[in-house]
GROMACS .gro file of C-alpha atoms in nm:
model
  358
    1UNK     CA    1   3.712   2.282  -3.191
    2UNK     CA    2   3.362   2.181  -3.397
    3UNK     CA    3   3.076   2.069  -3.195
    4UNK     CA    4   2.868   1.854  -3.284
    5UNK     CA    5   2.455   1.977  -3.409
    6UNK     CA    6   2.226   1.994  -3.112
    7UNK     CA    7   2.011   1.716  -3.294
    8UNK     CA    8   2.304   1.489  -3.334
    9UNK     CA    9   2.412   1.572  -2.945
   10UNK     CA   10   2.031   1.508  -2.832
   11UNK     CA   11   2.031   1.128  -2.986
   12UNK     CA   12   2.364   1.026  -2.815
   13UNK     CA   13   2.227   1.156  -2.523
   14UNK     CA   14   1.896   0.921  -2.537
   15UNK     CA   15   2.138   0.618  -2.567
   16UNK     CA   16   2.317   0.658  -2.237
   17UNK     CA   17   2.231   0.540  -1.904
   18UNK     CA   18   2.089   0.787  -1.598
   19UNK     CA   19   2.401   0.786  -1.414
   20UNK     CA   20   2.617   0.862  -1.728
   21UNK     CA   21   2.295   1.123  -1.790
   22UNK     CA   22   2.344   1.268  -1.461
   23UNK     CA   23   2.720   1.298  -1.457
   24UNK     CA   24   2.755   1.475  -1.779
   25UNK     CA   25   2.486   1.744  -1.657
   26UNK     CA   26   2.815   1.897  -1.530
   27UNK     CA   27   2.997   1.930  -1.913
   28UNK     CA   28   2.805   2.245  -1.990
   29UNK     CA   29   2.554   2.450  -1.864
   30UNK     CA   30   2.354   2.350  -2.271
   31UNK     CA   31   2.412   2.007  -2.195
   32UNK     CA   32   2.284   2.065  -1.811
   33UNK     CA   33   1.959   2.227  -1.961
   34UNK     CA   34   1.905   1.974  -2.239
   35UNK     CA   35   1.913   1.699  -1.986
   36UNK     CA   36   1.683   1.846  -1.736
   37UNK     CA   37   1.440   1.933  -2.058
   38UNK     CA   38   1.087   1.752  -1.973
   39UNK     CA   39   1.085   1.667  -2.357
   40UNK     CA   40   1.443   1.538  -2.325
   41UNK     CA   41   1.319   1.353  -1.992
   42UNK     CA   42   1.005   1.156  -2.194
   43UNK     CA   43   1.199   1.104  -2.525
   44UNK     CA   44   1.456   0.938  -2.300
   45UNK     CA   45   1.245   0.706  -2.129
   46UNK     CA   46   1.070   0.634  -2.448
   47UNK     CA   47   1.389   0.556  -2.567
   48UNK     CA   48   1.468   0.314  -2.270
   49UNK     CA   49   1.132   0.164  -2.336
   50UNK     CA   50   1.103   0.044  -2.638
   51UNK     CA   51   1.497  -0.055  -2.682
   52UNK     CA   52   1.449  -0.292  -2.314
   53UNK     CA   53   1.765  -0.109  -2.209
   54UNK     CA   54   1.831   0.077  -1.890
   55UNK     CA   55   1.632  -0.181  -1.701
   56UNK     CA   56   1.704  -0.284  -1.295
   57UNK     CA   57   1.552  -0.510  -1.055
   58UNK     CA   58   1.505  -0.369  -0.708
   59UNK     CA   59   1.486  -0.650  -0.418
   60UNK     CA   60   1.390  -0.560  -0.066
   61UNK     CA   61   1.577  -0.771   0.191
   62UNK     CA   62   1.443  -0.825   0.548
   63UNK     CA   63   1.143  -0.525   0.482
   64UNK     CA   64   1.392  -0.215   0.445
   65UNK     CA   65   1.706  -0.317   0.290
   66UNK     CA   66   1.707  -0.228  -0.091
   67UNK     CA   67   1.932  -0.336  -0.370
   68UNK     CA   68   1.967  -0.297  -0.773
   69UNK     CA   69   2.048  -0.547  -1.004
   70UNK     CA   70   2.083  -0.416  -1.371
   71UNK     CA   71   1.877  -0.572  -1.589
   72UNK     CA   72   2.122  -0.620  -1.929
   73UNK     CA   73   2.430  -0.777  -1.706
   74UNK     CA   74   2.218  -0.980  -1.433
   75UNK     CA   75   2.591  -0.996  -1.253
   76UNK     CA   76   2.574  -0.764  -0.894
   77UNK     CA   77   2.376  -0.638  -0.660
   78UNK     CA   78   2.409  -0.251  -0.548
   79UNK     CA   79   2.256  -0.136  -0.235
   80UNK     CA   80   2.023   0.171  -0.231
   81UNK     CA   81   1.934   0.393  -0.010
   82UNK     CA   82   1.577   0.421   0.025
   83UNK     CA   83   1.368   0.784   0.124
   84UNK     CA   84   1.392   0.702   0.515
   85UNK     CA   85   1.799   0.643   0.502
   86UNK     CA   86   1.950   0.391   0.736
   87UNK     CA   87   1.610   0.366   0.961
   88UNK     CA   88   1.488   0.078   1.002
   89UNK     CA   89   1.115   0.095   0.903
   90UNK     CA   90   0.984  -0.108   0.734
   91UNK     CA   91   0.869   0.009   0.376
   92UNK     CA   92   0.680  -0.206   0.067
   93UNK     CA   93   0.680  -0.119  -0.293
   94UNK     CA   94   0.319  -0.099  -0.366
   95UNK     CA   95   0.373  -0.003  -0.731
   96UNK     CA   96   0.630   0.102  -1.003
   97UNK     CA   97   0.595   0.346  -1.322
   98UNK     CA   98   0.844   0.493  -1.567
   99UNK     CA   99   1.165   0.488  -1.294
  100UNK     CA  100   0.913   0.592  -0.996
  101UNK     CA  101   0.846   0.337  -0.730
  102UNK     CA  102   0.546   0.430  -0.471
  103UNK     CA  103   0.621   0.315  -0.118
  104UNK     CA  104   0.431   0.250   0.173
  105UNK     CA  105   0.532   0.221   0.541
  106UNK     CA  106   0.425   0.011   0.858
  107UNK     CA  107   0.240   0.404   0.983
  108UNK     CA  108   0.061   0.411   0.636
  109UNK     CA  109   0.314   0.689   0.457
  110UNK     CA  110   0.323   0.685   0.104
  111UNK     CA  111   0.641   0.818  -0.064
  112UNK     CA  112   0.742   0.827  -0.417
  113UNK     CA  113   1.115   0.752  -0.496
  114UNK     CA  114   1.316   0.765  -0.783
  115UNK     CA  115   1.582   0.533  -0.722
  116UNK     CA  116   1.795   0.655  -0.975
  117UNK     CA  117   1.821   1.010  -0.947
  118UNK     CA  118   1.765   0.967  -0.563
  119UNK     CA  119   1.476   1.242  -0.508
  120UNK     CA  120   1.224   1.121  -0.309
  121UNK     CA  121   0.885   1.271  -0.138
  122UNK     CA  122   0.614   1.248   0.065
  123UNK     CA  123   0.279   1.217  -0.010
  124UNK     CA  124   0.029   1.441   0.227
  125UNK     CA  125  -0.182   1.274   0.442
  126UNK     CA  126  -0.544   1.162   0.380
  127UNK     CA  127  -0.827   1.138   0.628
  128UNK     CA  128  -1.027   0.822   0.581
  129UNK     CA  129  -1.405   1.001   0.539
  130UNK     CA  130  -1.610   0.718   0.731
  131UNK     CA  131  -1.547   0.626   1.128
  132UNK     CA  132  -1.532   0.250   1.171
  133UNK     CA  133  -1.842   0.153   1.419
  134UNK     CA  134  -1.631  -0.030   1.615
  135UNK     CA  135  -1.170  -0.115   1.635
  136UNK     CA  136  -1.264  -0.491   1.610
  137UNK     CA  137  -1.383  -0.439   1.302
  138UNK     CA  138  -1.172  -0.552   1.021
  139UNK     CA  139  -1.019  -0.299   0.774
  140UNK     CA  140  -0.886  -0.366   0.371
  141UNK     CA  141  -0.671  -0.118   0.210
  142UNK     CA  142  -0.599  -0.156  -0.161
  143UNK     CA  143  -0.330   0.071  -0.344
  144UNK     CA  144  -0.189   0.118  -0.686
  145UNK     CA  145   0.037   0.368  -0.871
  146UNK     CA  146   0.065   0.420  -1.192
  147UNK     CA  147   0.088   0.664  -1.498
  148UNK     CA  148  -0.255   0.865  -1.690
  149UNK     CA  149  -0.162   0.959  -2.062
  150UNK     CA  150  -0.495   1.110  -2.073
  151UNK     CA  151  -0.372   1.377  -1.799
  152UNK     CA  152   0.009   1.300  -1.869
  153UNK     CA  153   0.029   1.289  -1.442
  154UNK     CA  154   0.093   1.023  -1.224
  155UNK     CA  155  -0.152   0.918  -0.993
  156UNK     CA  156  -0.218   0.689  -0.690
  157UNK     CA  157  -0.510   0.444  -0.576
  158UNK     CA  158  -0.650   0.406  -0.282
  159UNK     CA  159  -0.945   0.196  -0.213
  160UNK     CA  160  -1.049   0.151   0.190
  161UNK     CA  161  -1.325  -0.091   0.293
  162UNK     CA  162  -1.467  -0.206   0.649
  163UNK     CA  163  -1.580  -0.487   0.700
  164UNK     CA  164  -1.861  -0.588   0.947
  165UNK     CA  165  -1.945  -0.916   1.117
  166UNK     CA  166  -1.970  -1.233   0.909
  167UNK     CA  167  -1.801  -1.043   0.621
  168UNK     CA  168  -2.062  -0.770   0.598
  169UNK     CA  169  -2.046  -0.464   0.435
  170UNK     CA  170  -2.019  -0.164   0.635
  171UNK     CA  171  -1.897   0.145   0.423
  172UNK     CA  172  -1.615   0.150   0.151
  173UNK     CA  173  -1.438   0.493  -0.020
  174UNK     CA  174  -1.172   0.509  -0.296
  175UNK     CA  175  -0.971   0.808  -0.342
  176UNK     CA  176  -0.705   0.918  -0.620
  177UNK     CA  177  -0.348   1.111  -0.565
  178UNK     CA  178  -0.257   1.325  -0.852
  179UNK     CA  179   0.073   1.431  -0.874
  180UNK     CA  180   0.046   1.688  -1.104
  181UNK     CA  181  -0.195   1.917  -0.829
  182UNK     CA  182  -0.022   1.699  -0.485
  183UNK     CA  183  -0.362   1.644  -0.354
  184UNK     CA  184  -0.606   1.342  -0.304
  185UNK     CA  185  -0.973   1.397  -0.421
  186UNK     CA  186  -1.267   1.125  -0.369
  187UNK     CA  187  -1.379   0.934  -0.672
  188UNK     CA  188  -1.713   0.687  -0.701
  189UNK     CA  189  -1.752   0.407  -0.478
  190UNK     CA  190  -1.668   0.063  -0.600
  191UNK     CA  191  -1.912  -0.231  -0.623
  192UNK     CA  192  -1.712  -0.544  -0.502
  193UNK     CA  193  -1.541  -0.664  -0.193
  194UNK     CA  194  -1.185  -0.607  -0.072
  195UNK     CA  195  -1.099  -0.983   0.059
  196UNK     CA  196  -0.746  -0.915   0.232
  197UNK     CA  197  -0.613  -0.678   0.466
  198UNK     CA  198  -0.365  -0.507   0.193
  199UNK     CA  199  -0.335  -0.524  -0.162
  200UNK     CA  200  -0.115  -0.392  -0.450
  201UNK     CA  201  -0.274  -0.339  -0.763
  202UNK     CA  202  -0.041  -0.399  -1.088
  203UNK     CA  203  -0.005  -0.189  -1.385
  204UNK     CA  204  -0.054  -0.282  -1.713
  205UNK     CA  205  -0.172  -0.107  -2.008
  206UNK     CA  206  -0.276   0.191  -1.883
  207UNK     CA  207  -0.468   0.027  -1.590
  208UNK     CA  208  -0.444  -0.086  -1.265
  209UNK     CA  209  -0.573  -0.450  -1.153
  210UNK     CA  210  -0.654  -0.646  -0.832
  211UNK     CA  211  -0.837  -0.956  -0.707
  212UNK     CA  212  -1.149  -0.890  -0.541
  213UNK     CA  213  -1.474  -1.082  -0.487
  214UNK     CA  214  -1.789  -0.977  -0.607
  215UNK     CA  215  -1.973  -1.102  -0.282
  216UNK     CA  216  -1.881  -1.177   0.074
  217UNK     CA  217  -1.972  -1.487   0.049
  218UNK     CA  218  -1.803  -1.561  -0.262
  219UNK     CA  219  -1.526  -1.825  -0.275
  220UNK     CA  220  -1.408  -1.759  -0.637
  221UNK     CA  221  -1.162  -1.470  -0.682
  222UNK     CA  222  -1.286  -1.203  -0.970
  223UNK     CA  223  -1.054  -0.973  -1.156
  224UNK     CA  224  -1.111  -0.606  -1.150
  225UNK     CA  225  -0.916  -0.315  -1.395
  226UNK     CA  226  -0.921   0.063  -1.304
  227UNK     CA  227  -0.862   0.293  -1.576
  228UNK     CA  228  -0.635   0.586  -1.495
  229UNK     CA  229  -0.781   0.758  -1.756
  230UNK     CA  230  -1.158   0.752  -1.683
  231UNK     CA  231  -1.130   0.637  -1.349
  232UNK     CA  232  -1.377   0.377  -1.381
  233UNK     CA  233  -1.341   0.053  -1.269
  234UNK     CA  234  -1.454  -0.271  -1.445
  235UNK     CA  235  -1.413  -0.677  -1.414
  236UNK     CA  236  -1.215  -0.854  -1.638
  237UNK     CA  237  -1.290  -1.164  -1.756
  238UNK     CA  238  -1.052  -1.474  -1.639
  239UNK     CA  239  -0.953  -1.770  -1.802
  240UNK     CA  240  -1.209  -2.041  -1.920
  241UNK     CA  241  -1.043  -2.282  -1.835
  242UNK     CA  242  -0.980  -2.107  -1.479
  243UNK     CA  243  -1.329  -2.134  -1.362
  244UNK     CA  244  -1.350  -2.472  -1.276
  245UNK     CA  245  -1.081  -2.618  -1.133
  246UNK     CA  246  -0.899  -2.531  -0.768
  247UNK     CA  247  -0.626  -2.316  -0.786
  248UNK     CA  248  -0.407  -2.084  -0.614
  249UNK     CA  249  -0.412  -1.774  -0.843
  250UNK     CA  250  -0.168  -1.436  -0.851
  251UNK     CA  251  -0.101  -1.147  -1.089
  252UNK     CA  252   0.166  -0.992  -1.237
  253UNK     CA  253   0.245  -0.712  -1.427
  254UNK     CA  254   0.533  -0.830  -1.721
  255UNK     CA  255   0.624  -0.656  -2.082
  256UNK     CA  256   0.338  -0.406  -1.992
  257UNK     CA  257   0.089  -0.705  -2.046
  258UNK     CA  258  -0.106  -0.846  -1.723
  259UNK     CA  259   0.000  -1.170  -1.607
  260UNK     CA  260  -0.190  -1.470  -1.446
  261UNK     CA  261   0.034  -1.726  -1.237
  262UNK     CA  262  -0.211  -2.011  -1.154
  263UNK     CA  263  -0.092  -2.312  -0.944
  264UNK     CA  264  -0.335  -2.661  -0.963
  265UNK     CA  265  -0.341  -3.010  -0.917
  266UNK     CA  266  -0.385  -3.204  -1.211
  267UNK     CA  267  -0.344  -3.623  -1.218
  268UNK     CA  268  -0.100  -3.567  -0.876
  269UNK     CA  269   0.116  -3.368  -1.033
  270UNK     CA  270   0.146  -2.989  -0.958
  271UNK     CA  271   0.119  -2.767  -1.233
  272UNK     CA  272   0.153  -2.368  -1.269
  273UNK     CA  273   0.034  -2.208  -1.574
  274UNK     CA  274   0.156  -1.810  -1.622
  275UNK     CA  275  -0.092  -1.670  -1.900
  276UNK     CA  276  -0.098  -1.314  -2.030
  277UNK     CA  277  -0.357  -1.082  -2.111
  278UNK     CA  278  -0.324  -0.928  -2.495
  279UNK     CA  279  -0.590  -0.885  -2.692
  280UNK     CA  280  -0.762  -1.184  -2.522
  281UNK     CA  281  -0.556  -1.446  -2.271
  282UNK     CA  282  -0.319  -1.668  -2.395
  283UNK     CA  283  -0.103  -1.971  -2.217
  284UNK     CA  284   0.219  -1.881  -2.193
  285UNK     CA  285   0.383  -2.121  -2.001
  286UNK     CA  286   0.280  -2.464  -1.826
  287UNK     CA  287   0.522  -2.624  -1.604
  288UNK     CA  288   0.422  -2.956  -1.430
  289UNK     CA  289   0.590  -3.062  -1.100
  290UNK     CA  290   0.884  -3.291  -1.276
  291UNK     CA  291   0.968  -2.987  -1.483
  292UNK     CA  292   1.013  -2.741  -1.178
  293UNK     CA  293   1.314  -2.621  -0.940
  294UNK     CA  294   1.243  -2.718  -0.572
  295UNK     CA  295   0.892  -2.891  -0.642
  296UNK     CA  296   0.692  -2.578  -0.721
  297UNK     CA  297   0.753  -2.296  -0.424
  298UNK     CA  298   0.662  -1.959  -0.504
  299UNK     CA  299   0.685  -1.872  -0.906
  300UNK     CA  300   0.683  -1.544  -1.023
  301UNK     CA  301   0.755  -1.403  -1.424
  302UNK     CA  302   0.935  -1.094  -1.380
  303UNK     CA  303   1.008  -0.999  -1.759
  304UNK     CA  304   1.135  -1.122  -2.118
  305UNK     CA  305   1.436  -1.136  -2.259
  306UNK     CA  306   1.536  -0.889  -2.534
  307UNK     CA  307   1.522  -1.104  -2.802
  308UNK     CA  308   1.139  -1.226  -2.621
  309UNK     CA  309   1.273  -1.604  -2.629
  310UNK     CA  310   1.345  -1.600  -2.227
  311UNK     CA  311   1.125  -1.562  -1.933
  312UNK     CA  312   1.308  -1.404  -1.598
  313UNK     CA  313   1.153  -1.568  -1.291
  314UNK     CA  314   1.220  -1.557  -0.943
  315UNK     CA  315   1.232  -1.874  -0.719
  316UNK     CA  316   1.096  -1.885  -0.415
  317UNK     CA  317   1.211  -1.559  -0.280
  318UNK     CA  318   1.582  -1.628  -0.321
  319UNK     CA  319   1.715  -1.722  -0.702
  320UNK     CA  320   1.623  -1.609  -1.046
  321UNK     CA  321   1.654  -1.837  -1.333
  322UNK     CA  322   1.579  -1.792  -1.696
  323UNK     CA  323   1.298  -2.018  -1.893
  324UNK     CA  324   1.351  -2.057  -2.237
  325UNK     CA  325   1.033  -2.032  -2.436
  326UNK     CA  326   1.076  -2.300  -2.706
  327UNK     CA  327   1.293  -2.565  -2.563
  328UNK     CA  328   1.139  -2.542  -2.194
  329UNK     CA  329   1.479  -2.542  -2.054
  330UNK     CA  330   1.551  -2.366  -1.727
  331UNK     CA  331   1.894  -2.196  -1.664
  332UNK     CA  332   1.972  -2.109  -1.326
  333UNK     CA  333   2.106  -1.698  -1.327
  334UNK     CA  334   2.427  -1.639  -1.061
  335UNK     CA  335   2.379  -1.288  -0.903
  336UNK     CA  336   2.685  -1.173  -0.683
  337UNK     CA  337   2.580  -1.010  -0.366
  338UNK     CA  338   2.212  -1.169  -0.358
  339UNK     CA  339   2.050  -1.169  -0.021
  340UNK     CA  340   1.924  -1.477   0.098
  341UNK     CA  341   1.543  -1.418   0.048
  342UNK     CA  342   1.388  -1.061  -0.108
  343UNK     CA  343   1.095  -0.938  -0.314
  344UNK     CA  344   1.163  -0.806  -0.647
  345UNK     CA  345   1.029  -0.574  -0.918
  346UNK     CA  346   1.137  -0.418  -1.232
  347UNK     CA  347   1.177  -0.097  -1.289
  348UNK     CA  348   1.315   0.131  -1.597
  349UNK     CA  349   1.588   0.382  -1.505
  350UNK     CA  350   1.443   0.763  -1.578
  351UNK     CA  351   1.474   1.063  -1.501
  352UNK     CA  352   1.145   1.177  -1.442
  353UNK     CA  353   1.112   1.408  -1.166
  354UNK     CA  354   0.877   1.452  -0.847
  355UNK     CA  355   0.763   1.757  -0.984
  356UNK     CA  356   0.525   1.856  -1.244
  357UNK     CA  357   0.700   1.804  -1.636
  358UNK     CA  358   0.545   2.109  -1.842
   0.00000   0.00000   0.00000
């Protein structure tokens, strides 16, 4: 019987999903190897990425119940089971890059888990390298995970911060977790002021962002990038039109852009913008209050459409619904199986491992 060129093999092989990827490792022991190729592994995801395909959504019910939704059908939910099994500990995803999800427990474990594939791991353990003066005094963690190019590793950010009394500064560290050597490392000290007890940082080209304030005393939120590749950290400008009004403000990470959800009050009706960072921010979306689902709860962009016409949002913690971009219609999105209130992310299906790719 003919076979088909390895080339020709190779390009099929991009176009298929993980779990298709994973089952056919068993055709041939060539087929086995070309799927477990690192170069295979990145042309794949590559693949994934810039065709929007082999997308999920993973929602965390009730702190450690997980489920997928695939992104092309929007029609079920599948449960997962997360690194700890059927304990009950509660875990948060404090970041997602290229199919790997970093997750943090209630004991301060980090683990990074490849839904997909189902590998998971441990991070080791790192000593905080300042004592706190006193147990009453208030602690801030900040995390983010996310991938270098620079390095071609995945690393994690962790920025710790003590606060004194009346919001004064005591002593702050930031570390990074490289993947590529397993091992945390110290990096400069930032310059600005960790205002809640734990943060997230979201990735988006290349960089990881948070809200901070620039003083204690300061009752404007500030926007602050680090770059995985120089490790340096730097504010970002917001919004003009930003500064001077009231708002509640959040981030987002959507299409690989950064995303701004703002919520004002404007004439008596509520309005949320959602902007996004390209070369410089633009408005994306402005909904007033007679335009909304459920007068205005939580709002959060999740990710476009493939034709980039649709918006995928998430409603107050328990329905997704699709925005359409030019007529400003909003279509409500039936999921089978949907808890009654979760988190969500999205995350691409890979098969990039735990291990070093060389």
């Amino acid at each position: 019987m003919a076979t088909l060129p390895h080339e020709m093999t190779i390009e099929i092989l991009l176009r298929l999903s993980v779990k298709d990827l994973l089952r056919f490792k068993c055709v041939s022991k060539t087929w086995c190897s070309s799927i477990d190729d690192p170069d295979f592994i990145k042309l794949h995801l590559s693949h994934s990425v810039k065709t929007n395909t082999n997308h999920s959504l993973i929602l965390r019910h009730c702190e450690y119940h997980f489920f997928s939704v695939n992104y092309d059908s929007l029609k079920t939910t599948q449960r997962l089971n997360h690194p700890l099994g059927e304990q009950k500990t509660p875990m948060k995803i404090l970041g997602s890059c290229n199919g790997l999800l970093a997750l943090i427990d209630d004991n301060g474990r980090i683990f990074l888990w490849n839904p997909s594939t189902r590998k998971s791991q441990v991070l080791p353990s790192t000593e905080i390298e300042f004592s706190s003066p006193s147990i009453f005094f208030p602690r801030s963690t900040y995390c983010g995970f996310g991938y270098d190019p620079i390095s071609d590793g995945y690393k994690l950010v962790r920025m710790v911060q003590v606060h004194g009394k009346n919001n004064s500064y005591l002593h702050s560290e930031a570390k990074v977790y490289s993947l590529r050597s397993n091992s945390w490392r110290r990096i400069k000290d930032f310059c600005f002021y960790l205002s809640f007890y734990r943060e997230f940082g979201f990735l988006a080209d290349n960089a990881l962002y948070w809200m901070v304030l620039k003083t204690p005393q300061s009752g404007n939120k500030s926007l602050v990038g680090f770059d995985l590749g120089t490790e340096e950290f730097r504010f970002v400008e917001l919004p003009d039109s930003c500064l001077n009004k009231r708002f509640c403000m959040n981030m987002k990470a959507m299409g690989g852009y950064l995303c701004l959800i703002t919520t004002y009050t404007e004439f008596n009706d509520d309005v949320v913008d959602i902007w996004i960072m390209k070369e410089s921010w633009i408005k994306l979306i402005s909904w007033k209050k007679s335009e909304s689902i459920l007068g205005f709860p939580i709002v959060i962009p999740l990710a476009f459409s493939k034709s980039g016409d649709k918006v995928l949002f998430s409603i107050a913690l328990h329905k997704f619904v699709w925005y359409d971009l030019g007529s400003k219609r909003v279509e409500n999105v039936g999921i089978r199986g949907l808890p009654s209130s979760f988190d969500v992310d999205l995350y691409v299906e890979s098969l990039v491992p735990l291990t070093v790719m060389l």
